[in-house]
XYZ file of C-alpha atoms in Angstrom:
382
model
C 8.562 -84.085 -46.873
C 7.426 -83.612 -50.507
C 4.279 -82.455 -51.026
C 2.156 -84.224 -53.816
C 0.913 -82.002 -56.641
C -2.080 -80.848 -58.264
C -3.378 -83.744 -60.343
C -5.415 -82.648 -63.288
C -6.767 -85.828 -65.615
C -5.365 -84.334 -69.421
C -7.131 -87.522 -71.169
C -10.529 -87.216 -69.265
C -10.075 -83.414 -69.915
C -9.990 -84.266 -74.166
C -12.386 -87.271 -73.724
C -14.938 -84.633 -72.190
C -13.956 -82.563 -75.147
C -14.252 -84.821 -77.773
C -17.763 -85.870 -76.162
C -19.117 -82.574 -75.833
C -18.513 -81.892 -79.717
C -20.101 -85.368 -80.820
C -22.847 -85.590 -78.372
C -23.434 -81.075 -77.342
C -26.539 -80.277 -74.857
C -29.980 -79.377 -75.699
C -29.215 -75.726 -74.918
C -26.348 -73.581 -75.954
C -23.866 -76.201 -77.011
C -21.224 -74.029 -78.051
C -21.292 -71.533 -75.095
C -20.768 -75.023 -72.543
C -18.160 -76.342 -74.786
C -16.546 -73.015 -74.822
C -16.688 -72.425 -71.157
C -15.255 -76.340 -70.606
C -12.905 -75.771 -72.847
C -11.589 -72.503 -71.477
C -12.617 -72.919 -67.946
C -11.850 -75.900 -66.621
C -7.765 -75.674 -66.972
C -8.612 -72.025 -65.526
C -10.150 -73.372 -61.996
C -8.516 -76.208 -62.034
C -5.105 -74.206 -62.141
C -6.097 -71.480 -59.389
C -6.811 -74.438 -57.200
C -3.478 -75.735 -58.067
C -1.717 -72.468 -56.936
C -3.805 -72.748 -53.622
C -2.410 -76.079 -53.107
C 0.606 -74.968 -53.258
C 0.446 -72.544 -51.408
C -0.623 -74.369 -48.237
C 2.855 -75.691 -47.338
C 3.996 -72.503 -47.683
C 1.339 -70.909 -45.319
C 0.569 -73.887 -42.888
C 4.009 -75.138 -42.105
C 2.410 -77.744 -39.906
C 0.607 -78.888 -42.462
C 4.262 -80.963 -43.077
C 3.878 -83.141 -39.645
C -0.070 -83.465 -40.323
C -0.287 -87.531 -40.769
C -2.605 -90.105 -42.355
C -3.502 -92.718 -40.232
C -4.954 -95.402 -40.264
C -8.117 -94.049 -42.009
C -11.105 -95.801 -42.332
C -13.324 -96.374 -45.714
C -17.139 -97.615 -45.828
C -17.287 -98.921 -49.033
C -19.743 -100.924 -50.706
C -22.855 -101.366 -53.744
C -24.425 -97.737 -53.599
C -27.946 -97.532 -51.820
C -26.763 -100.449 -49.510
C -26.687 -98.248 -46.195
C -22.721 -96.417 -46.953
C -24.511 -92.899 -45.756
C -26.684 -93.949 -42.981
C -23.203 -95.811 -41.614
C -21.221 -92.905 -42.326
C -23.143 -90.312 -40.782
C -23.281 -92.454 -38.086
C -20.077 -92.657 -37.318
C -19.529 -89.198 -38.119
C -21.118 -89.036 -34.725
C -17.941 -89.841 -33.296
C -15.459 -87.035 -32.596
C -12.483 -89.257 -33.477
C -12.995 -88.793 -36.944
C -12.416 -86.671 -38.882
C -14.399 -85.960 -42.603
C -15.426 -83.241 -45.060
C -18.680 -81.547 -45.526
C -20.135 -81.451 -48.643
C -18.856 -77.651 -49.453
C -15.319 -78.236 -48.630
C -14.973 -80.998 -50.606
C -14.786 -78.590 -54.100
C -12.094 -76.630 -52.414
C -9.140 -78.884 -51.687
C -6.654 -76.521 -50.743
C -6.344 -75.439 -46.911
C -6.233 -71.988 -47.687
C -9.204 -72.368 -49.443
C -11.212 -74.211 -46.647
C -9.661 -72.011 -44.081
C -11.189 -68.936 -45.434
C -14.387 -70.225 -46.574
C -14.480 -71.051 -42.673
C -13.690 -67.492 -41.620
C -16.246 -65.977 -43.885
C -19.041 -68.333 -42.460
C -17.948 -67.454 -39.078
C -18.289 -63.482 -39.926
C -22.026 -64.800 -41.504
C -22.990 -66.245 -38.287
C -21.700 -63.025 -35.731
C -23.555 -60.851 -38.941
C -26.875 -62.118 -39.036
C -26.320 -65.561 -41.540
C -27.372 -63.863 -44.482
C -24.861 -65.925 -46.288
C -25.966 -69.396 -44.950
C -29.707 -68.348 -45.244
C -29.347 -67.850 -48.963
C -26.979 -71.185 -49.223
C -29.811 -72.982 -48.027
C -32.045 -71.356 -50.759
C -30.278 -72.991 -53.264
C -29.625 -75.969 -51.216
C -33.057 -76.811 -51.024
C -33.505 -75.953 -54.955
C -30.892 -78.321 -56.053
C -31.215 -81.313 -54.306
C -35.435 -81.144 -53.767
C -35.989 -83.577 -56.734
C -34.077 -86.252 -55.373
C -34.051 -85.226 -51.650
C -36.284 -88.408 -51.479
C -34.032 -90.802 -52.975
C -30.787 -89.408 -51.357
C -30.855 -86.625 -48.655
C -28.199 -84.312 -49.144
C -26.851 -80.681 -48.180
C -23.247 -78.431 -48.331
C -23.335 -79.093 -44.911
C -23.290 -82.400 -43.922
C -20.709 -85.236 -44.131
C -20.424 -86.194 -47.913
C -18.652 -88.947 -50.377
C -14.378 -87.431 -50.594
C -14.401 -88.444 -54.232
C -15.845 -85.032 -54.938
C -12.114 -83.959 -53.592
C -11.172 -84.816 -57.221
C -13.921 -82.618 -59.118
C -11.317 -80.203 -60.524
C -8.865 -83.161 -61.409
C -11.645 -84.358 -63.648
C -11.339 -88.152 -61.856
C -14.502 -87.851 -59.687
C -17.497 -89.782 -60.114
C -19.055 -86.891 -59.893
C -18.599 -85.721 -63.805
C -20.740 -89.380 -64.690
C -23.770 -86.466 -63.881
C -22.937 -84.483 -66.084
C -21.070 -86.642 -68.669
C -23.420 -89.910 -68.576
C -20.895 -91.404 -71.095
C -20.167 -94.790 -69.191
C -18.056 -97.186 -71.022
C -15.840 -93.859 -73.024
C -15.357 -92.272 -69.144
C -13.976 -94.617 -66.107
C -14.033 -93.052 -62.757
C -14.376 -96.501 -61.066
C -11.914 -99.106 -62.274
C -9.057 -97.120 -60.489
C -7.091 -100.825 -59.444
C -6.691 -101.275 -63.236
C -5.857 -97.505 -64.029
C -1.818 -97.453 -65.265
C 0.176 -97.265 -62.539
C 1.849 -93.843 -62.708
C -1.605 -92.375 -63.086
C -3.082 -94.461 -60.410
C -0.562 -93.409 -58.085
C -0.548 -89.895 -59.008
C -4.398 -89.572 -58.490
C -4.485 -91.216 -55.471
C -1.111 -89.470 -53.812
C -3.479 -86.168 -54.788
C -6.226 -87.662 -52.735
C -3.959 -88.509 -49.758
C -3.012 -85.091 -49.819
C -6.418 -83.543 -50.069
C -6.961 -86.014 -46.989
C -4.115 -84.547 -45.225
C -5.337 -80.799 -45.775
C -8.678 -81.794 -44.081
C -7.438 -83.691 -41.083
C -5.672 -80.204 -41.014
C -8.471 -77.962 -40.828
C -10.396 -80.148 -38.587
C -7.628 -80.172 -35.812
C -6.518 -83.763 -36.626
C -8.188 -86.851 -36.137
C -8.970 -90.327 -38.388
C -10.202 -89.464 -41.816
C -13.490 -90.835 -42.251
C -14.893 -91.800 -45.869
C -17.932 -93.085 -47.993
C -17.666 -93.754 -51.159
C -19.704 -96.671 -53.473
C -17.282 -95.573 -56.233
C -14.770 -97.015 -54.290
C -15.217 -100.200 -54.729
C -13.672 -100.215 -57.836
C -10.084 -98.927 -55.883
C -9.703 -101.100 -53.366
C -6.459 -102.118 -54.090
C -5.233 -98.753 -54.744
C -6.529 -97.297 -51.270
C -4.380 -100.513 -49.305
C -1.144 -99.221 -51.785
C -1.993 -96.239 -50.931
C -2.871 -96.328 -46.882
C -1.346 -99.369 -45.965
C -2.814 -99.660 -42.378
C -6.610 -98.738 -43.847
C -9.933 -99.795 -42.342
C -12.458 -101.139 -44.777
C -16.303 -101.267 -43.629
C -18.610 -103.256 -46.444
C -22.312 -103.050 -46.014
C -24.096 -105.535 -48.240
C -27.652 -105.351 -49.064
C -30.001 -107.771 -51.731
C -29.019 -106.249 -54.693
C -32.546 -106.699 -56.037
C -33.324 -103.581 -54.210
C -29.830 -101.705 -54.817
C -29.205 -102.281 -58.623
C -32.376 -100.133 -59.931
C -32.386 -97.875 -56.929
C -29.108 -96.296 -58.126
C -30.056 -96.930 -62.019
C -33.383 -94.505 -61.197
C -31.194 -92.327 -58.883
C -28.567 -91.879 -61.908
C -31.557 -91.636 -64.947
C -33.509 -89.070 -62.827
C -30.460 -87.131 -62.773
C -29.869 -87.168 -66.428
C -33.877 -86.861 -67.504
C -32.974 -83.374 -65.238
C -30.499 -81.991 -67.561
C -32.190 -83.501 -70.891
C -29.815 -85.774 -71.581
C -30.885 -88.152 -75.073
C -32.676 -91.558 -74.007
C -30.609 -93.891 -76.072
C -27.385 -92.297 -73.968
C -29.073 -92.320 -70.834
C -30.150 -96.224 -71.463
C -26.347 -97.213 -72.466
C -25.452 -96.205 -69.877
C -27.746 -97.946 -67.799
C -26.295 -101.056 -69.151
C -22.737 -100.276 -68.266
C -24.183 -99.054 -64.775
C -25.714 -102.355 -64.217
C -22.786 -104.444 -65.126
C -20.110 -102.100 -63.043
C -22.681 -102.744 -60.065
C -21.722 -106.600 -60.416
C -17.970 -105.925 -59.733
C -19.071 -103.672 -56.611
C -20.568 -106.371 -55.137
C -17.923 -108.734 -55.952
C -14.541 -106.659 -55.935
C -14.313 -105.313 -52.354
C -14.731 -108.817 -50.955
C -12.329 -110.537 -53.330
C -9.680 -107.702 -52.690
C -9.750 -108.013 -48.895
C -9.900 -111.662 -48.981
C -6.498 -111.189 -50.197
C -5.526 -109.217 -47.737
C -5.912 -110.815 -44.551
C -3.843 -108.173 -42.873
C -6.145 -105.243 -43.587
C -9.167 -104.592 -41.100
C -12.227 -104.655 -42.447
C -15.953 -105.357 -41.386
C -18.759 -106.844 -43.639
C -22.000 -105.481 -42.585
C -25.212 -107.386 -43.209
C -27.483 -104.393 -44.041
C -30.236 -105.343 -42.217
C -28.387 -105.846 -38.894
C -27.155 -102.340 -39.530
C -30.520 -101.141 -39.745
C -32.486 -103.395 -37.488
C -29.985 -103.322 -34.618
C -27.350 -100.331 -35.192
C -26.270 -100.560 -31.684
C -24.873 -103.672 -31.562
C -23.988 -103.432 -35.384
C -21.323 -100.847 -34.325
C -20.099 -101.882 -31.317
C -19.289 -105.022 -33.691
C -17.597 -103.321 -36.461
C -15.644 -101.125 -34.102
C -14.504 -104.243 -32.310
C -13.685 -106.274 -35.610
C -11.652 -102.812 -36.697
C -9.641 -102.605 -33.003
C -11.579 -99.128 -32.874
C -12.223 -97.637 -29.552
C -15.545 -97.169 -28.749
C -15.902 -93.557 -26.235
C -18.538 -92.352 -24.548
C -19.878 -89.906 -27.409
C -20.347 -92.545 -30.266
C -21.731 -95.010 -27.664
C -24.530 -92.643 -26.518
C -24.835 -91.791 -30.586
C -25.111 -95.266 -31.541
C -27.827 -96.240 -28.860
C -29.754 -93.673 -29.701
C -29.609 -95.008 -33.552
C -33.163 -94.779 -35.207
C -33.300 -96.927 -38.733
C -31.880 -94.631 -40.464
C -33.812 -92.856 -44.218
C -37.012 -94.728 -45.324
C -38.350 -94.479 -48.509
C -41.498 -95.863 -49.756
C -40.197 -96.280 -53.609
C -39.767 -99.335 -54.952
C -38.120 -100.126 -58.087
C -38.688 -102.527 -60.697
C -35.510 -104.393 -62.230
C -37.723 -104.971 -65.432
C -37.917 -100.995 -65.826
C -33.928 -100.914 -66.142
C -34.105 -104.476 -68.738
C -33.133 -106.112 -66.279
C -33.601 -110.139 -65.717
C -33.900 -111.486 -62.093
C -32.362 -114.478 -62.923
C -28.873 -112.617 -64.163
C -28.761 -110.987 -60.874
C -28.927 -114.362 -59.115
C -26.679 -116.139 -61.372
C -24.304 -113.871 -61.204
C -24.387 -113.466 -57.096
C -25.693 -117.128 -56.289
C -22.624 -117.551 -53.458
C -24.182 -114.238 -51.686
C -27.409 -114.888 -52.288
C -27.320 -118.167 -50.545
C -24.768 -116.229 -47.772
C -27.102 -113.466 -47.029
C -30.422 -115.876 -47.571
C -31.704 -113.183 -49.544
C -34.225 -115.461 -51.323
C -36.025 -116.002 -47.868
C -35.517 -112.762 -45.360
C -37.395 -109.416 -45.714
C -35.533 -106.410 -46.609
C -36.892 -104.591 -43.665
C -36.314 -100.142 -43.375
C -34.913 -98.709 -46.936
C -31.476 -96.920 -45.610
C -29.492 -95.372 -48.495
C-alpha cells in the first residue's frame, strides 16, 4: 500500500510571504516575516520526516482502514460542535482532540500520549500548566466558542503545517488573496494531493485511537464536499441548518474579535468581512446542492432547533437516516442531552453592513423551508 506524502501548500507558503511584506504586523514585522520565512519549511519538514516514519515504525498502520467516516458539516455557529461532541459520546467513533490535531504523524501523537501518561502517574504538572495557558488563550472568546487541547476539535487543523487549514484565515485575515474553503474548485492534482494527506492524517488517528469511524466537524467544509465523496466514497454527511440571521454575524464577530486581538488594520479586517459574508452564502447553499446530486451518499439535514429542542429523538433520527447503529452508550448519552452552549449575545447584521433583505433574497427557498420568518430561534448552540 503506498503511503500518501507530506503535503506542504508552496503557493499559500509565497502568498503568505508576499502578504506579510505588503501588509507586516504592528509589532516586529521583520522578526515574524523572518521566522515565517525560515520556520515554516523547518516544522513543516520535521513533521514530514515523522510521517514518514510511521510506516516504518507502525507496520499496522498499512491494514489501518477508512471507513465509512462520517462529516457534520454545515454554516458555522449552526450547532456542528454541540452535534459533534455529542456524538463523540459514542465509543464507535473515533476523532482527534484539539492537541493532536498539530501533530499528524503517529509517532508524534504516540509520544505526546506517553509523556501525558508519565504527567498523570507524576503529579500532572504538565497538564496543570497546559491548562494555564488554555484558559489564557481561549478566555476572550470562551463565550462565543468553548474550546480546549483537550476536547474533540474541527480535523482541518490536521493541515496547519501544510499551510491549507482554515486555521491560517486567523492569522492571515486576507480573504479573497487566501482560499482555504473552495477546495471542490481547487486544480485537481492539488485537490487530490491535499485531501489524500488528510485521509492519511485520518488513518494515523483511527490508529492511535485503536480503530473505529472517524468522526469530523468542520464549517469549512462545506466548501469540499465534493472532494470528501472523491475522496471517501462511502462518507456520511450530517447538515445542521440554522436561520442564518443569527449565524452570518455570529461568525463575522467571532472572526473580527479574533483579528481586533492581534491588531490587525480595520479596512483589512472589514474586507474581509465582505468576502466572509458572501462565502457564508455558498455554505448554506453548497452542501445541499452537492448531496442532492448524490443520492447514493448518506446524509442527514438537521433542523437546528430540533437538534436543540429535542436531541434525543434528533439522533436517534440521524443515526437511522445514516444506517448507524445506535448502542447502549450513545443512547444513554443522547437522553441525557441538555440544549447544548447558550449565549446571551446577539448580533446585529447592520454592524457587519449587512442588509436583511440580501440574506432573504438570496435564501428565500430555505427561508420558506425552515419557516424562519415565523418560528423562534429557541437555545443559542454553536
Amino acid at each position: 500500500m503506498q503511503v500518501a506524502r507530506f503535503y506542504f501548500d508552496w503557493p499559500n507558503y509565497r502568498t503568505m510571504l508576499r502578504l506579510l511584506r505588503r501588509e507586516p504586523p504592528a509589532s516586529r514585522p521583520w522578526v515574524r516575516y523572518l521566522a515565517f520565512l525560515v520556520g515554516m519549511p523547518a516544522i513543516a519538514a520535521f513533521h514530514a520526516v515523522c510521517f514518514a516514519l510511521d510506516p516504518i515504525l507502525f507496520p499496522s498502520l498499512r491494514r489501518t482502514q477508512v471507513v465509512a467516516p462520517t462529516f457534520c458539516i454545515g454554516h458555522a455557529r449552526s450547532g456542528t460542535t454541540y452535534l459533534h461532541r455529542l456524538m463523540a459520546a459514542d465509543p464507535q467513533f473515533s476523532y482527534p482532540l484539539m492537541y493532536e490535531l498539530f501533530f499528524p504523524s503517529l509517532l508524534q501523537k504516540r509520544l505526546l500520549r506517553l509523556l501525558l501518561g508519565l504527567d498523570a502517574l507524576t503529579g500532572k504538572r504538565l497538564r496543570r500548566r497546559l491548562d494555564e495557558i488554555e484558559e489564557r488563550r481561549f478566555a476572550p472568546t470562551d463565550d462565543m466558542h468553548k474550546t480546549g487541547f483537550f476536547v474533540p476539535e474541527e480535523d482541518d487543523g490536521f493541515l496547519t503545517w501544510s499551510l491549507c487549514s482554515g486555521f491560517w484565515i486567523i492569522m492571515f485575515p486576507f480573504m479573497g488573496e487566501l482560499d482555504f474553503y473552495h477546495v471542490d474548485q481547487w486544480p485537481g492534482r492539488k485537490r487530490r494531493r491535499a485531501m489524500g494527506f488528510y485521509k492519511e492524517c485520518v488513518r494515523r488517528q483511527i490508529a492511535l485511537n485503536g480503530g473505529g469511524t472517524h468522526l469530523s466537524k468542520n464549517p469549512t467544509f462545506c466548501g469540499r464536499v465534493e472532494a470528501l465523496i472523491e475522496t471517501f466514497p462511502d462518507a456520511r454527511f450530517i447538515v445542521p441548518v440554522r436561520n442564518p440571521e443569527e449565524t452570518i454575524p455570529s461568525l463575522l464577530k467571532l472572526l473580527k474579535n479574533e483579528w481586533d486581538l492581534r491588531g490587525r488594520n480595520e479596512q483589512l479586517i472589514a474586507k474581509s468581512l465582505r468576502v466572509l459574508a458572501d462565502q457564508s452564502f455558498d455554505s448554506y447553499r453548497r452542501p445541499l446542492e452537492v448531496l442532492a446530486r448524490h443520492p447514493e451518499v448518506r446524509s442527514a439535514v438537521v433542523d437546528y432547533r430540533d437538534l436543540v429542542g429535542r436531541p434525543e429523538a434528533t439522533m436517534r433520527r440521524i443515526y437511522g437516516e445514516l444506517g448507524l447503529e445506535l448502542g447502549p452508550l450513545a443512547a444513554r448519552a443522547f437522553q441525557s442531552a441538555g440544549g447544548g452552549h447558550e449565549s446571551a449575545h446577539r448580533y446585529s447584521l447592520a454592524e457587519f453592513g449587512l442588509d436583511s433583505r440580501e440574506i432573504h433574497t438570496r435564501l428565500a427557498d430555505l427561508f420558506v423551508q425552515y419557516r424562519w420568518d415565523t418560528e423562534g430561534e429557541g437555545a443559542h448552540v454553536h
